[in-house]
Amino acid sequence: MPNSQIKRAVHHTWPQPIRHQLREETVTLFDYDPELARYHERLLEALDIRPGDRVLDIGCGTGRTTRDAARAASPGSVLGIDVSGPMLARARRQAETEGLRNVDFVQGDVQAHAFPPEYFTLGVSRFGTMFFSDPVVAFANIGRALRPGARFVQLVWQAADRQEWHTAIRAALAGGHASPASASTADDPFTLADPEVVAEVLTAAGFTAVDVVDVREPVWYGPDADGARADVLQLRMAKEWLAVLDAASAERALDRLCATLDAHDTGDGVWFDSRAWLVSARRR
């Protein structure tokens, strides 16, 4: 469901406190860095960035991977690309605060962006490649930006039923209701969940030596249940579920969500199990 429809649904069917809460959260960016911290470390280890590397970060979001790569690649450079203007604005501010001079960010569609050909020595993506409308076209464009033989390393989610963060939160919010229609298949974070599909897509896009490794790490949703609730309500998944419910059903869904988050509060944060693929390949 598009954001405009979500906002209309919230405005017309929810009581004022809930409307006000979600209206504020639509302009608040979900912070993926704490959520994905364990995966971030695994990705950096796999990248093995060398001084002088020229790194391309696909779907860079607020730029944590971009900035860490810039430090490791110095005196090389890093370019981060994403479609989200607000996320890139935060990324630029943070890079400036950290005094990084060898990092740049660009807003654009990876499928069509005119990257300098055969320029980058390494490509990376932290869960930023699952949303392409035409994956072969997008990965081929990435490949053209990499030097022959350059590595491309990415993290993608495994299937939805292997993600506790997805199944538990969905069950809490749905409460037996039918799934709302998604705005687009391009919003599905599990499009690259099948390793065979990943290998086929990358091979068709001009990559070789595709390697897919199973990675299992917990994801963090907040310091406690209250903080996790605020974060979850910023997610598209939560907005889509809640937007189709009447006021009473929405209140019950929020109660179930709070109970679920309480059950996953370890005393050291709210954690959910998850599985990902660490995918590496080389540009022909």
Tab-separated table of N, CA and C in Angstrom, residues 65-170:
chain	number	residue	atom	x	y	z
A	65	THR	N	28.088	1.472	6.258
A	65	THR	CA	29.038	0.643	5.517
A	65	THR	C	29.954	1.509	4.672
A	66	THR	N	29.409	2.544	4.059
A	66	THR	CA	30.206	3.445	3.225
A	66	THR	C	31.316	4.103	4.025
A	67	ARG	N	30.987	4.588	5.206
A	67	ARG	CA	31.963	5.301	6.007
A	67	ARG	C	33.032	4.359	6.551
A	68	ASP	N	32.621	3.170	7.003
A	68	ASP	CA	33.610	2.211	7.487
A	68	ASP	C	34.526	1.754	6.354
A	69	ALA	N	33.956	1.581	5.163
A	69	ALA	CA	34.777	1.220	4.005
A	69	ALA	C	35.751	2.335	3.660
A	70	ALA	N	35.321	3.580	3.799
A	70	ALA	CA	36.191	4.715	3.481
A	70	ALA	C	37.409	4.744	4.401
A	71	ARG	N	37.206	4.433	5.670
A	71	ARG	CA	38.333	4.402	6.602
A	71	ARG	C	39.313	3.291	6.220
A	72	ALA	N	38.777	2.130	5.869
A	72	ALA	CA	39.639	0.997	5.539
A	72	ALA	C	40.340	1.178	4.196
A	73	ALA	N	39.705	1.876	3.253
A	73	ALA	CA	40.250	2.017	1.900
A	73	ALA	C	41.220	3.176	1.755
A	74	SER	N	41.242	4.095	2.708
A	74	SER	CA	42.120	5.270	2.594
A	74	SER	C	43.556	4.844	2.285
A	75	PRO	N	44.208	5.472	1.295
A	75	PRO	CA	43.843	6.688	0.569
A	75	PRO	C	42.935	6.471	-0.628
A	76	GLY	N	42.270	5.325	-0.717
A	76	GLY	CA	41.285	5.092	-1.758
A	76	GLY	C	40.003	5.847	-1.462
A	77	SER	N	38.905	5.470	-2.120
A	77	SER	CA	37.668	6.221	-1.987
A	77	SER	C	36.465	5.285	-2.014
A	78	VAL	N	35.315	5.818	-1.588
A	78	VAL	CA	34.086	5.040	-1.570
A	78	VAL	C	32.940	5.913	-2.073
A	79	LEU	N	32.090	5.332	-2.920
A	79	LEU	CA	30.872	5.987	-3.377
A	79	LEU	C	29.681	5.169	-2.891
A	80	GLY	N	28.760	5.829	-2.175
A	80	GLY	CA	27.523	5.187	-1.752
A	80	GLY	C	26.364	5.699	-2.580
A	81	ILE	N	25.484	4.795	-3.012
A	81	ILE	CA	24.318	5.186	-3.797
A	81	ILE	C	23.062	4.614	-3.166
A	82	ASP	N	21.991	5.414	-3.158
A	82	ASP	CA	20.715	4.991	-2.599
A	82	ASP	C	19.615	5.834	-3.230
A	83	VAL	N	18.376	5.346	-3.179
A	83	VAL	CA	17.251	6.096	-3.732
A	83	VAL	C	16.656	7.072	-2.725
A	84	SER	N	17.008	6.930	-1.439
A	84	SER	CA	16.387	7.727	-0.389
A	84	SER	C	17.154	9.012	-0.121
A	85	GLY	N	16.538	10.146	-0.430
A	85	GLY	CA	17.151	11.429	-0.143
A	85	GLY	C	17.371	11.679	1.334
A	86	PRO	N	16.364	11.422	2.203
A	86	PRO	CA	16.568	11.638	3.642
A	86	PRO	C	17.691	10.791	4.221
A	87	MET	N	17.792	9.528	3.802
A	87	MET	CA	18.873	8.686	4.311
A	87	MET	C	20.227	9.221	3.862
A	88	LEU	N	20.321	9.648	2.616
A	88	LEU	CA	21.592	10.180	2.118
A	88	LEU	C	21.958	11.492	2.808
A	89	ALA	N	20.972	12.296	3.138
A	89	ALA	CA	21.254	13.537	3.862
A	89	ALA	C	21.895	13.218	5.212
A	90	ARG	N	21.364	12.208	5.894
A	90	ARG	CA	21.963	11.804	7.168
A	90	ARG	C	23.367	11.250	6.943
A	91	ALA	N	23.539	10.468	5.875
A	91	ALA	CA	24.850	9.886	5.579
A	91	ALA	C	25.895	10.981	5.343
A	92	ARG	N	25.517	11.997	4.597
A	92	ARG	CA	26.467	13.094	4.314
A	92	ARG	C	26.820	13.852	5.590
A	93	ARG	N	25.813	14.108	6.432
A	93	ARG	CA	26.083	14.824	7.686
A	93	ARG	C	27.036	14.029	8.568
A	94	GLN	N	26.812	12.724	8.647
A	94	GLN	CA	27.646	11.896	9.513
A	94	GLN	C	29.070	11.803	8.972
A	95	ALA	N	29.219	11.698	7.656
A	95	ALA	CA	30.555	11.639	7.064
A	95	ALA	C	31.310	12.935	7.328
A	96	GLU	N	30.606	14.055	7.249
A	96	GLU	CA	31.242	15.344	7.528
A	96	GLU	C	31.639	15.437	8.997
A	97	THR	N	30.750	14.977	9.888
A	97	THR	CA	31.052	14.988	11.320
A	97	THR	C	32.286	14.148	11.625
A	98	GLU	N	32.426	13.020	10.929
A	98	GLU	CA	33.556	12.128	11.164
A	98	GLU	C	34.810	12.550	10.403
A	99	GLY	N	34.724	13.642	9.647
A	99	GLY	CA	35.898	14.170	8.955
A	99	GLY	C	36.388	13.306	7.808
A	100	LEU	N	35.483	12.565	7.180
A	100	LEU	CA	35.878	11.689	6.071
A	100	LEU	C	35.898	12.481	4.761
A	101	ARG	N	37.051	12.494	4.106
A	101	ARG	CA	37.212	13.253	2.866
A	101	ARG	C	37.200	12.370	1.629
A	102	ASN	N	37.240	11.072	1.818
A	102	ASN	CA	37.349	10.153	0.681
A	102	ASN	C	36.056	9.393	0.430
A	103	VAL	N	34.919	9.988	0.822
A	103	VAL	CA	33.627	9.341	0.653
A	103	VAL	C	32.664	10.318	-0.011
A	104	ASP	N	31.816	9.789	-0.888
A	104	ASP	CA	30.804	10.610	-1.547
A	104	ASP	C	29.525	9.794	-1.644
A	105	PHE	N	28.404	10.506	-1.784
A	105	PHE	CA	27.100	9.854	-1.881
A	105	PHE	C	26.338	10.429	-3.057
A	106	VAL	N	25.565	9.562	-3.705
A	106	VAL	CA	24.758	10.003	-4.835
A	106	VAL	C	23.382	9.364	-4.731
A	107	GLN	N	22.352	10.135	-5.046
A	107	GLN	CA	20.997	9.604	-5.071
A	107	GLN	C	20.686	9.136	-6.483
A	108	GLY	N	20.245	7.885	-6.615
A	108	GLY	CA	19.952	7.389	-7.944
A	108	GLY	C	19.460	5.959	-7.939
A	109	ASP	N	18.957	5.543	-9.095
A	109	ASP	CA	18.483	4.191	-9.331
A	109	ASP	C	19.645	3.374	-9.878
A	110	VAL	N	20.054	2.356	-9.156
A	110	VAL	CA	21.209	1.554	-9.542
A	110	VAL	C	21.026	0.931	-10.922
A	111	GLN	N	19.788	0.627	-11.297
A	111	GLN	CA	19.558	-0.004	-12.592
A	111	GLN	C	19.934	0.904	-13.754
A	112	ALA	N	19.830	2.225	-13.554
A	112	ALA	CA	20.030	3.143	-14.673
A	112	ALA	C	21.162	4.138	-14.459
A	113	HIS	N	21.727	4.193	-13.254
A	113	HIS	CA	22.725	5.212	-12.968
A	113	HIS	C	23.977	5.036	-13.834
A	114	ALA	N	24.512	6.143	-14.310
A	114	ALA	CA	25.709	6.111	-15.174
A	114	ALA	C	26.968	6.131	-14.313
A	115	PHE	N	27.377	4.971	-13.827
A	115	PHE	CA	28.622	4.864	-13.078
A	115	PHE	C	29.811	4.983	-14.036
A	116	PRO	N	30.964	5.444	-13.558
A	116	PRO	CA	32.164	5.403	-14.405
A	116	PRO	C	32.517	3.960	-14.730
A	117	PRO	N	32.724	3.619	-15.985
A	117	PRO	CA	32.956	2.217	-16.352
A	117	PRO	C	34.286	1.678	-15.837
A	118	GLU	N	34.240	0.444	-15.325
A	118	GLU	CA	35.423	-0.298	-14.891
A	118	GLU	C	36.310	0.520	-13.958
A	119	TYR	N	35.675	1.223	-13.038
A	119	TYR	CA	36.413	2.123	-12.150
A	119	TYR	C	36.642	1.515	-10.763
A	120	PHE	N	35.637	0.847	-10.207
A	120	PHE	CA	35.696	0.407	-8.822
A	120	PHE	C	36.398	-0.947	-8.699
A	121	THR	N	37.166	-1.093	-7.625
A	121	THR	CA	37.903	-2.344	-7.390
A	121	THR	C	37.154	-3.307	-6.486
A	122	LEU	N	36.055	-2.843	-5.882
A	122	LEU	CA	35.291	-3.662	-4.958
A	122	LEU	C	33.871	-3.133	-4.871
A	123	GLY	N	32.890	-4.035	-4.896
A	123	GLY	CA	31.492	-3.656	-4.706
A	123	GLY	C	30.944	-4.297	-3.453
A	124	VAL	N	29.992	-3.622	-2.813
A	124	VAL	CA	29.441	-4.125	-1.551
A	124	VAL	C	27.984	-3.708	-1.444
A	125	SER	N	27.200	-4.514	-0.747
A	125	SER	CA	25.837	-4.123	-0.401
A	125	SER	C	25.419	-4.846	0.866
A	126	ARG	N	24.901	-4.084	1.810
A	126	ARG	CA	24.358	-4.644	3.057
A	126	ARG	C	22.843	-4.588	2.972
A	127	PHE	N	22.251	-5.658	2.463
A	127	PHE	CA	20.806	-5.771	2.329
A	127	PHE	C	20.217	-4.642	1.476
A	128	GLY	N	20.922	-4.275	0.408
A	128	GLY	CA	20.443	-3.195	-0.449
A	128	GLY	C	20.155	-3.590	-1.882
A	129	THR	N	20.138	-4.900	-2.167
A	129	THR	CA	19.969	-5.333	-3.559
A	129	THR	C	18.701	-6.160	-3.782
A	130	MET	N	17.827	-6.268	-2.804
A	130	MET	CA	16.679	-7.165	-2.933
A	130	MET	C	15.473	-6.501	-3.585
A	131	PHE	N	15.563	-5.216	-3.915
A	131	PHE	CA	14.378	-4.468	-4.322
A	131	PHE	C	14.400	-4.030	-5.784
A	132	PHE	N	15.307	-4.570	-6.582
A	132	PHE	CA	15.375	-4.179	-7.988
A	132	PHE	C	14.170	-4.722	-8.752
A	133	SER	N	13.586	-3.894	-9.619
A	133	SER	CA	12.487	-4.376	-10.453
A	133	SER	C	12.993	-5.320	-11.534
A	134	ASP	N	14.254	-5.140	-11.965
A	134	ASP	CA	14.883	-6.042	-12.925
A	134	ASP	C	16.288	-6.357	-12.417
A	135	PRO	N	16.446	-7.411	-11.614
A	135	PRO	CA	17.744	-7.688	-10.989
A	135	PRO	C	18.879	-7.895	-11.984
A	136	VAL	N	18.637	-8.561	-13.087
A	136	VAL	CA	19.714	-8.798	-14.048
A	136	VAL	C	20.237	-7.478	-14.605
A	137	VAL	N	19.332	-6.575	-14.959
A	137	VAL	CA	19.745	-5.263	-15.462
A	137	VAL	C	20.541	-4.506	-14.396
A	138	ALA	N	20.050	-4.540	-13.150
A	138	ALA	CA	20.726	-3.813	-12.074
A	138	ALA	C	22.116	-4.363	-11.808
A	139	PHE	N	22.236	-5.686	-11.689
A	139	PHE	CA	23.550	-6.275	-11.411
A	139	PHE	C	24.497	-6.118	-12.597
A	140	ALA	N	23.961	-6.136	-13.809
A	140	ALA	CA	24.820	-5.897	-14.979
A	140	ALA	C	25.377	-4.479	-14.954
A	141	ASN	N	24.551	-3.529	-14.525
A	141	ASN	CA	25.026	-2.148	-14.438
A	141	ASN	C	26.085	-2.007	-13.351
A	142	ILE	N	25.888	-2.705	-12.235
A	142	ILE	CA	26.915	-2.726	-11.189
A	142	ILE	C	28.205	-3.323	-11.744
A	143	GLY	N	28.067	-4.437	-12.471
A	143	GLY	CA	29.242	-5.100	-13.032
A	143	GLY	C	30.040	-4.200	-13.962
A	144	ARG	N	29.341	-3.414	-14.763
A	144	ARG	CA	30.053	-2.512	-15.680
A	144	ARG	C	30.862	-1.466	-14.933
A	145	ALA	N	30.437	-1.153	-13.699
A	145	ALA	CA	31.170	-0.160	-12.908
A	145	ALA	C	32.412	-0.745	-12.253
A	146	LEU	N	32.492	-2.077	-12.175
A	146	LEU	CA	33.620	-2.733	-11.526
A	146	LEU	C	34.703	-3.080	-12.535
A	147	ARG	N	35.933	-3.081	-12.071
A	147	ARG	CA	37.036	-3.522	-12.920
A	147	ARG	C	36.926	-5.021	-13.165
A	148	PRO	N	37.384	-5.520	-14.320
A	148	PRO	CA	37.367	-6.972	-14.539
A	148	PRO	C	38.087	-7.704	-13.403
A	149	GLY	N	37.436	-8.740	-12.899
A	149	GLY	CA	37.999	-9.505	-11.795
A	149	GLY	C	37.681	-8.951	-10.426
A	150	ALA	N	37.050	-7.778	-10.349
A	150	ALA	CA	36.733	-7.179	-9.048
A	150	ALA	C	35.658	-7.992	-8.335
A	151	ARG	N	35.722	-8.023	-7.010
A	151	ARG	CA	34.752	-8.749	-6.192
A	151	ARG	C	33.540	-7.886	-5.890
A	152	PHE	N	32.391	-8.569	-5.808
A	152	PHE	CA	31.163	-7.939	-5.326
A	152	PHE	C	30.630	-8.808	-4.207
A	153	VAL	N	30.474	-8.229	-3.020
A	153	VAL	CA	30.070	-8.970	-1.824
A	153	VAL	C	28.800	-8.329	-1.270
A	154	GLN	N	27.799	-9.148	-1.012
A	154	GLN	CA	26.523	-8.611	-0.543
A	154	GLN	C	25.876	-9.541	0.478
A	155	LEU	N	25.069	-8.949	1.330
A	155	LEU	CA	24.200	-9.683	2.235
A	155	LEU	C	22.770	-9.556	1.742
A	156	VAL	N	22.049	-10.685	1.699
A	156	VAL	CA	20.625	-10.680	1.360
A	156	VAL	C	19.905	-11.592	2.344
A	157	TRP	N	18.629	-11.322	2.560
A	157	TRP	CA	17.863	-12.135	3.493
A	157	TRP	C	17.543	-13.499	2.893
A	158	GLN	N	17.539	-14.519	3.742
A	158	GLN	CA	16.985	-15.807	3.368
A	158	GLN	C	15.451	-15.717	3.399
A	159	ALA	N	14.780	-16.851	3.235
A	159	ALA	CA	13.320	-16.858	3.107
A	159	ALA	C	12.632	-16.268	4.336
A	160	ALA	N	11.433	-15.746	4.133
A	160	ALA	CA	10.685	-15.076	5.195
A	160	ALA	C	10.453	-15.977	6.400
A	161	ASP	N	10.202	-17.272	6.147
A	161	ASP	CA	9.904	-18.156	7.276
A	161	ASP	C	11.139	-18.495	8.107
A	162	ARG	N	12.312	-17.998	7.702
A	162	ARG	CA	13.534	-18.188	8.486
A	162	ARG	C	13.903	-16.913	9.255
A	163	GLN	N	13.019	-15.935	9.216
A	163	GLN	CA	13.266	-14.657	9.884
A	163	GLN	C	12.299	-14.487	11.037
A	164	GLU	N	12.789	-14.683	12.261
A	164	GLU	CA	11.909	-14.535	13.414
A	164	GLU	C	11.380	-13.111	13.521
A	165	TRP	N	12.220	-12.122	13.159
A	165	TRP	CA	11.766	-10.732	13.211
A	165	TRP	C	10.551	-10.521	12.308
A	166	HIS	N	10.498	-11.239	11.202
A	166	HIS	CA	9.374	-11.098	10.273
A	166	HIS	C	8.165	-11.895	10.748
A	167	THR	N	8.366	-13.167	11.085
A	167	THR	CA	7.231	-14.022	11.431
A	167	THR	C	6.581	-13.614	12.749
A	168	ALA	N	7.393	-13.274	13.745
A	168	ALA	CA	6.837	-12.935	15.057
A	168	ALA	C	6.088	-11.605	15.024
A	169	ILE	N	6.677	-10.614	14.371
A	169	ILE	CA	6.026	-9.301	14.312
A	169	ILE	C	4.779	-9.370	13.434
A	170	ARG	N	4.877	-10.088	12.329
A	170	ARG	CA	3.715	-10.233	11.448
A	170	ARG	C	2.571	-10.935	12.184
